[in-house]
GROMACS .gro file of C-alpha atoms in nm:
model
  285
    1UNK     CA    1  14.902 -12.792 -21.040
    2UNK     CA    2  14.809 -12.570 -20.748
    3UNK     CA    3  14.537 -12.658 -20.498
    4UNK     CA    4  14.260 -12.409 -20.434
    5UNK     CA    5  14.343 -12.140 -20.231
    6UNK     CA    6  14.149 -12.152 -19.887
    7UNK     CA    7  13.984 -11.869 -19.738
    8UNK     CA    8  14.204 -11.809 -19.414
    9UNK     CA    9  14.062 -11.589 -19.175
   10UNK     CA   10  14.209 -11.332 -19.009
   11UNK     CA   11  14.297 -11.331 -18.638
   12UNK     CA   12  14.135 -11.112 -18.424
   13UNK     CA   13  14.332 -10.853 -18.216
   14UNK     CA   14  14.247 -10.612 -17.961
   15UNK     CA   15  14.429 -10.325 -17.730
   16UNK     CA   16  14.417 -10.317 -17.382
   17UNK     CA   17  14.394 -10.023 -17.207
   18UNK     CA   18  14.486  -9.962 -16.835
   19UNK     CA   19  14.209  -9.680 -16.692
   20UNK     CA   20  14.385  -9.414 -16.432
   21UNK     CA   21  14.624  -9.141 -16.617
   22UNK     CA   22  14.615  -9.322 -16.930
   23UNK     CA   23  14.274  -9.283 -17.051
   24UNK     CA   24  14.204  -9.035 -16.780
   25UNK     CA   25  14.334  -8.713 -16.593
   26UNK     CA   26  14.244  -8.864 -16.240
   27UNK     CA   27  14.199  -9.224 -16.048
   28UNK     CA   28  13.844  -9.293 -16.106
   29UNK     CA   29  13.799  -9.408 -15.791
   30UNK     CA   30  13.933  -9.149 -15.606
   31UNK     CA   31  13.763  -8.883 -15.797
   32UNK     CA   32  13.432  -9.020 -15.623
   33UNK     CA   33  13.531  -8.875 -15.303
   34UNK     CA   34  13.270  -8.522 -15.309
   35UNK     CA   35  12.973  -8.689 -15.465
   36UNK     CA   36  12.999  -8.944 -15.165
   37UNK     CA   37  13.061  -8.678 -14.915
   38UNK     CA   38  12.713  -8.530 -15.026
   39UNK     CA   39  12.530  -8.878 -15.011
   40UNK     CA   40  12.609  -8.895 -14.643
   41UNK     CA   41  12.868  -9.185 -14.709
   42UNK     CA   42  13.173  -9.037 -14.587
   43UNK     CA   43  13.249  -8.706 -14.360
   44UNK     CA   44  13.440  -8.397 -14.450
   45UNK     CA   45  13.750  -8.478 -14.309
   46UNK     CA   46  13.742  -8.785 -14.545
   47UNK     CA   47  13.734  -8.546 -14.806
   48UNK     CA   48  14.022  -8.375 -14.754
   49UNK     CA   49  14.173  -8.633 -14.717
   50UNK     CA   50  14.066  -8.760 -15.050
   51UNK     CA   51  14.217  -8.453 -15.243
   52UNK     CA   52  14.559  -8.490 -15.060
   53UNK     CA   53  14.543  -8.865 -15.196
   54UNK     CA   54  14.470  -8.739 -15.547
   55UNK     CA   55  14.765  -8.484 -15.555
   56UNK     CA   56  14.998  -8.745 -15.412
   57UNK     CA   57  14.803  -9.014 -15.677
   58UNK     CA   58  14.899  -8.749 -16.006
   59UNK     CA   59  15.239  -8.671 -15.873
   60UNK     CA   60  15.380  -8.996 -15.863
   61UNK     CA   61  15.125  -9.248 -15.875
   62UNK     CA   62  15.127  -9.594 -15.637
   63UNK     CA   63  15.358  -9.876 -15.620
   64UNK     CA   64  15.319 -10.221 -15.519
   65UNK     CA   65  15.335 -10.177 -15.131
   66UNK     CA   66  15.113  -9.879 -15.149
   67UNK     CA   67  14.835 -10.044 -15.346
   68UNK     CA   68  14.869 -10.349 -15.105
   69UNK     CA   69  14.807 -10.135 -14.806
   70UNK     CA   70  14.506  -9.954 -15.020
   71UNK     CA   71  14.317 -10.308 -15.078
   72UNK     CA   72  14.338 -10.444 -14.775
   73UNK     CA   73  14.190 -10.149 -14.570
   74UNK     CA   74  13.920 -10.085 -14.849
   75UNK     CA   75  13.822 -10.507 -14.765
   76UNK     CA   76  13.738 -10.312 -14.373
   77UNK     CA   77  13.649 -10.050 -14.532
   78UNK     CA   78  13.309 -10.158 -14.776
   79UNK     CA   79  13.236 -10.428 -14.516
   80UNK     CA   80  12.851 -10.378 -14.497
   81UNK     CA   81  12.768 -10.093 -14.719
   82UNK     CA   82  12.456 -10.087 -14.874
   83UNK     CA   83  12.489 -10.091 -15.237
   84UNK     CA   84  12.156  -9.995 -15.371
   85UNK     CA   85  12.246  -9.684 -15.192
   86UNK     CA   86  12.605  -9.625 -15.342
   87UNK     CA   87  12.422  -9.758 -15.657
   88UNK     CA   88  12.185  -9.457 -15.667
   89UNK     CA   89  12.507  -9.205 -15.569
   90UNK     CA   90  12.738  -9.284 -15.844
   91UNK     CA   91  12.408  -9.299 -16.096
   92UNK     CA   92  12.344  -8.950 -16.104
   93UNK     CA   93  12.754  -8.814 -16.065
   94UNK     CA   94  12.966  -9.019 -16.285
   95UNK     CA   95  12.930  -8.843 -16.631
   96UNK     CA   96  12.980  -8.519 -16.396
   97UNK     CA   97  13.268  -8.596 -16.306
   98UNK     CA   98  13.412  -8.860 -16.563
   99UNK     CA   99  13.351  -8.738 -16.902
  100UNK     CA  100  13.575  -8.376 -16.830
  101UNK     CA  101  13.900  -8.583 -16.757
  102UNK     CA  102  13.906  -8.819 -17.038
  103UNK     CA  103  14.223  -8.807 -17.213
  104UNK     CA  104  14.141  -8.671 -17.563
  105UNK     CA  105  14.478  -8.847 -17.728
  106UNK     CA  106  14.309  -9.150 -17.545
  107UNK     CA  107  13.979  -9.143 -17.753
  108UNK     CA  108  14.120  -9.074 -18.034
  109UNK     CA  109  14.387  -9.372 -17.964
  110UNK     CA  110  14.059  -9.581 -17.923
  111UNK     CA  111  13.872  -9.455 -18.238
  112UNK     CA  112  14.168  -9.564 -18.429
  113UNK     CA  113  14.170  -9.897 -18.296
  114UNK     CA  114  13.791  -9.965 -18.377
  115UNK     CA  115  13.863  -9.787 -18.768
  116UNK     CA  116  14.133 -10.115 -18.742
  117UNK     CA  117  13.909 -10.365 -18.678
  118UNK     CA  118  14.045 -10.391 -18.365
  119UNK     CA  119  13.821 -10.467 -18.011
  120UNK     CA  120  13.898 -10.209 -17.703
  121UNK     CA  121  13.939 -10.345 -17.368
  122UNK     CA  122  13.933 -10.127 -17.036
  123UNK     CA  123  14.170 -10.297 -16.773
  124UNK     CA  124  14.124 -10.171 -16.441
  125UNK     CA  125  14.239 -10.219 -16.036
  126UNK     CA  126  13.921 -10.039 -16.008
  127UNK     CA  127  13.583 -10.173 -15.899
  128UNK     CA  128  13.353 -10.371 -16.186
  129UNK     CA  129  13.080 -10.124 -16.155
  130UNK     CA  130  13.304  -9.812 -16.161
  131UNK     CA  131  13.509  -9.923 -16.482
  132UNK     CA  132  13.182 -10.103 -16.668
  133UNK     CA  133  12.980  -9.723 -16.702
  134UNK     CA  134  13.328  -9.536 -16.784
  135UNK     CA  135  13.410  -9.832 -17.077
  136UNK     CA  136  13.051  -9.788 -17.238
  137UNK     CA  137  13.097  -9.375 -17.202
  138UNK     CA  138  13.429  -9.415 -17.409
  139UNK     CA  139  13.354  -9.677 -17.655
  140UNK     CA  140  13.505 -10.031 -17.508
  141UNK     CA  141  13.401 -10.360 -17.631
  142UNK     CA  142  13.491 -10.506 -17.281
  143UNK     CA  143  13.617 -10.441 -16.924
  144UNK     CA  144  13.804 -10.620 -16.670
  145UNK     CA  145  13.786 -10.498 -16.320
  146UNK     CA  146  13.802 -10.593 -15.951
  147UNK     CA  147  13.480 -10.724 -15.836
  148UNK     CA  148  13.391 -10.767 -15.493
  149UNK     CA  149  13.163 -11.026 -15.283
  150UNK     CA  150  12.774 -10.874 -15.237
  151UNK     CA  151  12.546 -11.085 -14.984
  152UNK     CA  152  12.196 -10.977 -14.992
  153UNK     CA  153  12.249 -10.653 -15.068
  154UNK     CA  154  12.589 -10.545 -14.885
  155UNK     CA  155  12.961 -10.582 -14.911
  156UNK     CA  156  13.123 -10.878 -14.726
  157UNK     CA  157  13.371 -10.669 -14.735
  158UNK     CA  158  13.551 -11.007 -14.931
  159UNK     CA  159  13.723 -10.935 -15.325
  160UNK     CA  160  13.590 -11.177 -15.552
  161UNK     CA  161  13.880 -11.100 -15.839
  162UNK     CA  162  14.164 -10.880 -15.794
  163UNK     CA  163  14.251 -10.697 -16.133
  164UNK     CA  164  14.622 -10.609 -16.063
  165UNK     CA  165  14.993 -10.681 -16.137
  166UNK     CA  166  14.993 -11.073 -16.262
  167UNK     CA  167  14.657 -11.120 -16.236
  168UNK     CA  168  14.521 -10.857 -16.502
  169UNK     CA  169  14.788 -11.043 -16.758
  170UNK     CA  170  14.619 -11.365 -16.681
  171UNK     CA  171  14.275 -11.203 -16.748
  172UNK     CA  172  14.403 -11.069 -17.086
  173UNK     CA  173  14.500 -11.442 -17.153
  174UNK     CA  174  14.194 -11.591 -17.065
  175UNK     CA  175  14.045 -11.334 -17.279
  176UNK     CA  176  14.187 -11.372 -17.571
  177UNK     CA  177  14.177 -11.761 -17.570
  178UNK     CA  178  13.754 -11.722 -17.550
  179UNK     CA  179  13.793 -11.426 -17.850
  180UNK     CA  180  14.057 -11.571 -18.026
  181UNK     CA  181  14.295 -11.256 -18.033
  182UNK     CA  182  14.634 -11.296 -18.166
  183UNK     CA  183  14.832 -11.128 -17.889
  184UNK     CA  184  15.111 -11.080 -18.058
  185UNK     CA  185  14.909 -10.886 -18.270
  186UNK     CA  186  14.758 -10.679 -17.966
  187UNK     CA  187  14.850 -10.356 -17.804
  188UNK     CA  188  14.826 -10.250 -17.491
  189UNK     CA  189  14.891  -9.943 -17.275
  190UNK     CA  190  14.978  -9.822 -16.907
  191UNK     CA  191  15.078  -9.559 -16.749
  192UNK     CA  192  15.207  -9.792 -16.428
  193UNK     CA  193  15.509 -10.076 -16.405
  194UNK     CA  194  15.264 -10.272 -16.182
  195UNK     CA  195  15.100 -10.318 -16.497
  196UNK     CA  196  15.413 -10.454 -16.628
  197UNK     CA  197  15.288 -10.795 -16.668
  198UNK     CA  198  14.996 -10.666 -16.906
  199UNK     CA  199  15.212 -10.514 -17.124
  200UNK     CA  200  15.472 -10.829 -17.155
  201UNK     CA  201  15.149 -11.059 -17.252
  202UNK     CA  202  15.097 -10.826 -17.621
  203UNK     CA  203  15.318 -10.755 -17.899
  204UNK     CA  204  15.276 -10.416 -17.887
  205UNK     CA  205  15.330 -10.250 -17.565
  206UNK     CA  206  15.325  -9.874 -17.478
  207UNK     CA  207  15.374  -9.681 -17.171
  208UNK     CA  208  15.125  -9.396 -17.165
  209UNK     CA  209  15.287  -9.100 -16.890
  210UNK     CA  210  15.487  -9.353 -16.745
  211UNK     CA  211  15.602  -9.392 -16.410
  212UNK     CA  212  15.982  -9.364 -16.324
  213UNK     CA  213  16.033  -9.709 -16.333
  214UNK     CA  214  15.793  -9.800 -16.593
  215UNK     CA  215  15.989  -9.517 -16.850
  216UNK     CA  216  16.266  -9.667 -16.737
  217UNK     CA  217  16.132 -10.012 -16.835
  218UNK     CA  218  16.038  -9.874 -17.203
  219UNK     CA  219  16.370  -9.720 -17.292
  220UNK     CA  220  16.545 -10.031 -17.251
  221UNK     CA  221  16.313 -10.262 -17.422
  222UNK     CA  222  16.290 -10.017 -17.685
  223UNK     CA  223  15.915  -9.942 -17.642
  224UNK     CA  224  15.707  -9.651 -17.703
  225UNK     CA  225  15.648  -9.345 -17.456
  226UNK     CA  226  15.320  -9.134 -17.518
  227UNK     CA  227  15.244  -8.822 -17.302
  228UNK     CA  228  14.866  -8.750 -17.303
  229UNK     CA  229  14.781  -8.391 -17.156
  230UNK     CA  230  14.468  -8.310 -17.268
  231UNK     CA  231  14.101  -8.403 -17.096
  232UNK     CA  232  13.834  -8.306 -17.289
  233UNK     CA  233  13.441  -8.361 -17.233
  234UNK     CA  234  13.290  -8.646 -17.496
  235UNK     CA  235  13.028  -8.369 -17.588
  236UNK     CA  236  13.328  -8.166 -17.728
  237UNK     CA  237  13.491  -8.418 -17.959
  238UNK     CA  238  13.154  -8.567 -18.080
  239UNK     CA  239  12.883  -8.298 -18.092
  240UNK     CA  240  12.583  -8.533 -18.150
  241UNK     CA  241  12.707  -8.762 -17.850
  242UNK     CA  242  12.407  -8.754 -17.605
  243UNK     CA  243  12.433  -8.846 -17.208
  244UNK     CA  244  12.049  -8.941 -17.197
  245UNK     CA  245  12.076  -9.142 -17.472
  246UNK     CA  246  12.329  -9.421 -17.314
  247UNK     CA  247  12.158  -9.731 -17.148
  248UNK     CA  248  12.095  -9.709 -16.779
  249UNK     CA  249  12.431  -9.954 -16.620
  250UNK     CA  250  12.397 -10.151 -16.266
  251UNK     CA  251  12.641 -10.005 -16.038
  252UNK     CA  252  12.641 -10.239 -15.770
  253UNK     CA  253  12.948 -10.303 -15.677
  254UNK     CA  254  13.063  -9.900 -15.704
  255UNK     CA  255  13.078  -9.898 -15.328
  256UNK     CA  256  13.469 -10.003 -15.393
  257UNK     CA  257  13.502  -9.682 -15.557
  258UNK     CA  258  13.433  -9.480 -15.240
  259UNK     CA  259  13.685  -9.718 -15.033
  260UNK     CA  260  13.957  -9.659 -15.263
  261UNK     CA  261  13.841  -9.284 -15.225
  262UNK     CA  262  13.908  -9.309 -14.849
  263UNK     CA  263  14.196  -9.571 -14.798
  264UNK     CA  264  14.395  -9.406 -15.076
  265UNK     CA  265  14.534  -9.182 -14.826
  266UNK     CA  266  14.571  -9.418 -14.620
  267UNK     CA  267  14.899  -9.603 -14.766
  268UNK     CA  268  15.055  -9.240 -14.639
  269UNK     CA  269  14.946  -9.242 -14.316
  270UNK     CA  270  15.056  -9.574 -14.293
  271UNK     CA  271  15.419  -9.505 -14.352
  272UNK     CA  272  15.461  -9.314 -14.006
  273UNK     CA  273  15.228  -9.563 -13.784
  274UNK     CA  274  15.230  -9.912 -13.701
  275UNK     CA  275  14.848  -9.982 -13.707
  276UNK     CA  276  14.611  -9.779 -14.014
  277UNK     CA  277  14.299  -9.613 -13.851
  278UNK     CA  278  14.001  -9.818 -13.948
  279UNK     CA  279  13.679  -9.698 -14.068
  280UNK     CA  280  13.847  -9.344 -13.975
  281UNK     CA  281  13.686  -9.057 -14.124
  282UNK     CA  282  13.328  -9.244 -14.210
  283UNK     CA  283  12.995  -9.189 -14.108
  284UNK     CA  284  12.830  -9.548 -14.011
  285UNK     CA  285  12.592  -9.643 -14.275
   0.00000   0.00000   0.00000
């Protein structure tokens, strides 16, 4: 005779998503570069050379050396800032300039994922307070980010976590063993192979605009290649979605953003001198 049949629930799943040209146009820290310029927090040169970073940053992203070089001059860089100041800054521009470059094959991709049953995680290099705002704009359940040290009221210019390479896949592990996702179950997506480790730790890994090594990476493991190409403003694919109507979010730690801004030109200078120029380009706070 057979027993009664127990109830078995379900393990939960999620898919990770990696932030910069795969569920947007742009790095999110880098576009921050004007709207900093205007509050006073970096000069015009700095600018400039913001915009050259970007360029370089969509042509052919940045490896592992290049992203080294980035975090340890934005660690100078932050060192002091006030961040009730960058706070107030990135308050008033980020839908301005976030919500025209998200990827609309990347909503969509995320909409699915919720009609699943599945939870949405943002998994960013970028700073807490920069990726936090962008995951509630988009929809995400949860973020992980890089979160730096704040002592009464400024950067020690000191990184608390580091969300990159190795360290984002141990995130997504720690994760899922407080959710209980099934990550063999999971997806997750990149558009970098410094995010390689990320996309090892799921059963269903995708490169999103992939790198050259990272489309190399996916052809011969046999994994999928998605090109998304087209930004579109939130307002546009939902109609009733209202700005005003999302919760005010802390942006304390933002202040990373603007380094990132600034040092990710940096990495280029850096290749034909022996020493990076610190704090050049800034105005002193």
């Amino acid at each position: 005779m057979l027993g009664p049949v127990e109830n078995v629930p379900m393990p939960r799943t999620a898919a990770f998503f990696d932030l910069d040209k795969t569920v947007i146009a742009k790095s999110s820290t880098l576009t921050f570069g004007k709207p900093f310029y205007q509050g006073g927090l970096i000069n015009r040169r700095a600018v400039l050379r913001t915009a050259y970073a970007q360029f370089v940053y969509l042509l052919g992203g940045a490896d592992h050396d290049q992203m080294e070089r980035m975090r340890a001059y934005l660690s100078k860089l932050v060192r002091g800032w006030d961040v009730q100041q960058v706070r107030e800054i990135v308050a008033e521009t980020i839908h301005g300039v976030i919500d025209p470059i998200i990827y609309d094959e990347a909503a969509s991709l995320i909409e699915e994922h919720h009609l699943a049953g599945r939870d949405v995680v943002i998994v960013s290099t970028s700073g807490a307070e920069v990726v936090e705002p962008i995951g509630a704009m988009i929809g995400a359940d949860r973020t992980i980010a890089t979160r730096m040290v704040v002592e009464e009221g400024r950067f020690t210019g000191e990184i608390e976590y580091y969300a990159y390479g190795p360290t984002k896949a141990e995130a997504i592990r720690e994760l899922a063993a407080a959710e209980g996702y099934d990550l063999a179950r999971c997806y997750a997506y990149s558009d970098s192979v410094t995010d390689l480790p990320m996309l090892e730790a799921v059963g269903s890994p995708h490169a999103v605009n992939p790198d050259r090594a990272l489309r190399k990476e996916a052809a011969s493991r046999g994994w999928p290649v998605l090109s998304f190409s087209r930004p579109v403003r939130l307002r546009q694919r939902i109609p009733s979605f209202s700005l005003s109507s999302r919760p005010a979010v802390a942006f304390a730690a933002v202040a990373m953003g603007a380094a990132i801004a600034t040092a990710g030109v940096v990495w280029f200078n850096s290749r034909r001198q022996t020493r990076p120029h610190g704090g050049d380009g800034l105005r002193a706070s």
